[in-house]
DNA sequence: GCCAACGTTGGC
DNA sequence: GCCAACGTTGGC
């Protein structure tokens, strides 16, 4: 018997580089989440994130930063080919076909929030105190989100 | 632009 | 394997 436990994640991106609008305008709203060059994040992309998982799409390095939309993982981790493109900005000369080093998933657009659910707002929400995003010095670009945190955030979104 | 936090690199 | 130096992230 296969038990599929749906999991939840937060994926960070700088909207100047790739925003929720970019994702929405892709064919079928599907894009590869590539270019991640951090081992902790890589491990989650490769091993933990699965098709069907829910994703909070987070805009970082903007004022204010915040959750911009919701998307869903539609493909499990697979080698990130941008690591092997010498012309690309995510090139890593160590990556080979046998040892790709870096991994990505594919995500599909679900919804764009009517407005950003901002970081300062999230900090004030009871129940989110332990959310990884809100911890000091937290800068992982791929973060697990607990089911209760996901639920609270879905409720906030409905009231936006 | 500043700077705290954290990751990576490389000499030893 | 330690750790100092350096690079990057990202909120402010």
CSV table of C-alpha atoms (C1' of nucleotides) in Angstrom, one decimal:
chain,number,residue,atom,x,y,z
A,1,UNK,CA,0.0,0.0,0.0
A,2,UNK,CA,1.4,3.4,-1.0
A,3,UNK,CA,0.7,6.2,1.4
A,4,UNK,CA,1.2,9.6,-0.2
A,5,UNK,CA,1.8,12.1,2.5
A,6,UNK,CA,1.4,15.5,0.9
A,7,UNK,CA,4.1,17.9,2.1
A,8,UNK,CA,4.4,21.7,2.0
A,9,UNK,CA,7.3,24.0,1.1
A,10,UNK,CA,8.2,27.6,0.7
A,11,UNK,CA,10.3,28.5,-2.3
A,12,UNK,CA,12.1,31.8,-2.4
A,13,UNK,CA,12.8,33.8,-5.5
A,14,UNK,CA,13.8,37.3,-6.4
A,15,UNK,CA,10.8,38.6,-8.4
A,16,UNK,CA,13.2,40.6,-10.6
A,17,UNK,CA,14.6,37.2,-11.6
A,18,UNK,CA,11.5,35.0,-11.6
A,19,UNK,CA,8.2,36.1,-10.2
A,20,UNK,CA,4.7,34.6,-9.7
A,21,UNK,CA,3.7,36.5,-12.9
A,22,UNK,CA,6.5,34.8,-14.8
A,23,UNK,CA,5.3,31.4,-13.6
A,24,UNK,CA,1.7,32.2,-14.5
A,25,UNK,CA,2.7,33.1,-18.0
A,26,UNK,CA,4.6,29.9,-18.7
A,27,UNK,CA,2.8,27.3,-20.9
A,28,UNK,CA,0.4,25.5,-18.6
A,29,UNK,CA,1.9,27.6,-15.8
A,30,UNK,CA,4.7,25.1,-15.5
A,31,UNK,CA,8.4,26.0,-15.0
A,32,UNK,CA,11.5,24.3,-13.7
A,33,UNK,CA,12.8,25.5,-10.4
A,34,UNK,CA,16.4,25.5,-11.4
A,35,UNK,CA,19.5,27.4,-10.5
A,36,UNK,CA,19.5,26.5,-6.8
A,37,UNK,CA,23.2,26.3,-5.7
A,38,UNK,CA,23.0,25.4,-2.0
A,39,UNK,CA,23.5,21.9,-0.7
A,40,UNK,CA,20.8,21.9,1.9
A,41,UNK,CA,18.3,23.2,-0.6
A,42,UNK,CA,19.6,20.7,-3.2
A,43,UNK,CA,19.1,17.8,-0.9
A,44,UNK,CA,15.4,18.7,-0.4
A,45,UNK,CA,14.9,19.2,-4.1
A,46,UNK,CA,16.5,15.9,-4.8
A,47,UNK,CA,15.2,13.7,-2.0
A,48,UNK,CA,12.2,15.2,-0.3
A,49,UNK,CA,10.0,17.3,-2.6
A,50,UNK,CA,7.4,15.3,-4.5
A,51,UNK,CA,4.9,15.9,-7.2
A,52,UNK,CA,1.7,16.9,-5.5
A,53,UNK,CA,3.3,18.9,-2.7
A,54,UNK,CA,2.1,22.4,-2.1
A,55,UNK,CA,4.3,25.4,-2.4
A,56,UNK,CA,4.2,29.0,-1.0
A,57,UNK,CA,5.8,31.2,-3.7
A,58,UNK,CA,7.8,33.8,-1.9
A,59,UNK,CA,9.3,37.0,-3.2
A,60,UNK,CA,12.5,37.9,-1.5
A,61,UNK,CA,14.8,41.0,-1.7
A,62,UNK,CA,11.9,43.3,-2.4
A,63,UNK,CA,10.3,45.9,-0.1
A,64,UNK,CA,8.3,44.4,1.4
A,65,UNK,CA,9.1,40.7,0.9
A,66,UNK,CA,6.3,38.3,1.1
A,67,UNK,CA,4.2,35.4,-0.2
A,68,UNK,CA,3.0,36.2,-3.7
A,69,UNK,CA,1.2,33.0,-4.7
A,70,UNK,CA,0.6,29.3,-4.5
A,71,UNK,CA,1.9,26.7,-6.8
A,72,UNK,CA,2.2,22.9,-6.8
A,73,UNK,CA,5.1,20.6,-7.5
A,74,UNK,CA,4.4,18.6,-10.6
A,75,UNK,CA,7.7,16.8,-11.1
A,76,UNK,CA,10.0,15.1,-8.6
A,77,UNK,CA,13.7,16.1,-8.4
A,78,UNK,CA,15.8,15.6,-11.5
A,79,UNK,CA,19.2,16.9,-12.6
A,80,UNK,CA,19.5,20.7,-13.2
A,81,UNK,CA,20.9,21.0,-16.7
A,82,UNK,CA,21.6,24.7,-16.2
A,83,UNK,CA,24.7,23.6,-14.2
A,84,UNK,CA,26.1,22.2,-17.4
A,85,UNK,CA,25.6,25.2,-19.6
A,86,UNK,CA,28.8,27.2,-19.8
A,87,UNK,CA,27.0,30.2,-21.2
A,88,UNK,CA,24.5,30.3,-18.3
A,89,UNK,CA,24.8,32.1,-15.1
A,90,UNK,CA,24.3,29.0,-13.0
A,91,UNK,CA,27.1,27.0,-14.7
A,92,UNK,CA,29.1,24.7,-12.4
A,93,UNK,CA,32.1,23.1,-14.2
A,94,UNK,CA,32.1,20.2,-11.7
A,95,UNK,CA,28.7,19.0,-12.9
A,96,UNK,CA,28.6,16.1,-15.3
A,97,UNK,CA,25.9,13.8,-16.7
A,98,UNK,CA,27.0,11.0,-14.3
A,99,UNK,CA,27.2,13.4,-11.4
A,100,UNK,CA,24.9,16.3,-12.0
A,101,UNK,CA,25.4,17.7,-8.4
A,102,UNK,CA,22.5,20.1,-8.7
A,103,UNK,CA,18.8,19.2,-8.9
A,104,UNK,CA,15.5,20.9,-9.6
A,105,UNK,CA,11.8,20.2,-9.5
A,106,UNK,CA,9.0,21.5,-11.8
A,107,UNK,CA,6.2,23.6,-10.3
A,108,UNK,CA,2.8,24.7,-11.7
A,109,UNK,CA,1.1,27.9,-11.0
A,110,UNK,CA,-2.1,27.7,-8.9
A,111,UNK,CA,-3.0,31.2,-7.8
A,112,UNK,CA,-1.7,34.6,-7.3
A,113,UNK,CA,-2.6,36.4,-4.1
A,114,UNK,CA,-4.7,39.6,-4.5
A,115,UNK,CA,-1.7,41.3,-2.8
A,116,UNK,CA,1.5,40.2,-1.1
A,117,UNK,CA,1.2,38.5,2.3
A,118,UNK,CA,4.1,40.4,3.7
A,119,UNK,CA,6.9,39.3,6.0
A,120,UNK,CA,5.9,41.8,8.7
A,121,UNK,CA,2.3,40.6,8.6
A,122,UNK,CA,3.4,37.0,9.0
A,123,UNK,CA,5.6,37.9,12.0
A,124,UNK,CA,2.4,39.0,13.8
A,125,UNK,CA,0.4,35.8,13.2
A,126,UNK,CA,-0.1,33.5,16.2
A,127,UNK,CA,0.9,30.0,15.4
A,128,UNK,CA,3.6,31.0,12.9
A,129,UNK,CA,6.3,31.8,15.5
A,130,UNK,CA,8.3,28.7,14.7
A,131,UNK,CA,8.1,29.0,10.9
A,132,UNK,CA,11.5,28.7,9.4
A,133,UNK,CA,11.1,31.8,7.3
A,134,UNK,CA,10.6,33.9,10.4
A,135,UNK,CA,13.7,32.6,12.2
A,136,UNK,CA,16.7,34.8,12.6
A,137,UNK,CA,19.2,34.5,9.9
A,138,UNK,CA,17.0,32.1,7.9
A,139,UNK,CA,18.0,32.3,4.3
A,140,UNK,CA,17.4,28.8,2.8
A,141,UNK,CA,15.7,29.2,-0.5
A,142,UNK,CA,13.9,25.9,-0.1
A,143,UNK,CA,12.1,25.5,3.2
A,144,UNK,CA,9.7,22.9,4.6
A,145,UNK,CA,6.4,24.3,5.9
A,146,UNK,CA,4.5,22.4,8.6
A,147,UNK,CA,0.9,21.4,7.8
A,148,UNK,CA,-0.4,23.6,10.6
A,149,UNK,CA,1.5,26.5,9.3
A,150,UNK,CA,0.2,25.8,5.8
A,151,UNK,CA,-3.3,25.7,7.1
A,152,UNK,CA,-2.9,29.0,9.0
A,153,UNK,CA,-1.6,30.7,5.9
A,154,UNK,CA,-4.3,29.4,3.7
A,155,UNK,CA,-6.8,30.9,6.1
A,156,UNK,CA,-5.0,34.2,6.0
A,157,UNK,CA,-5.0,34.1,2.2
A,158,UNK,CA,-8.8,33.6,2.1
A,159,UNK,CA,-9.2,36.9,4.0
A,160,UNK,CA,-6.9,39.0,1.8
B,1,DG,C1',24.1,50.5,1.2
B,2,DC,C1',24.7,48.3,5.7
B,3,DC,C1',25.4,44.3,8.1
B,4,DA,C1',24.2,39.9,10.6
B,5,DA,C1',24.0,35.3,9.6
B,6,DC,C1',25.4,31.6,7.4
B,7,DG,C1',27.8,28.8,3.7
B,8,DT,C1',32.1,27.7,1.3
B,9,DT,C1',37.0,27.5,0.6
B,10,DG,C1',41.5,26.3,1.4
B,11,DG,C1',45.8,26.5,4.1
B,12,DC,C1',47.7,24.1,7.8
C,1,DG,C1',39.5,18.2,10.8
C,2,DC,C1',40.0,23.1,12.4
C,3,DC,C1',39.2,27.6,11.5
C,4,DA,C1',40.1,32.2,9.4
C,5,DA,C1',39.0,34.5,5.3
C,6,DC,C1',35.9,35.3,2.1
C,7,DG,C1',31.4,35.3,-0.5
C,8,DT,C1',26.4,35.4,-0.5
C,9,DT,C1',21.8,36.2,1.1
C,10,DG,C1',18.3,39.1,2.3
C,11,DG,C1',15.9,42.1,5.7
C,12,DC,C1',16.1,46.6,7.0
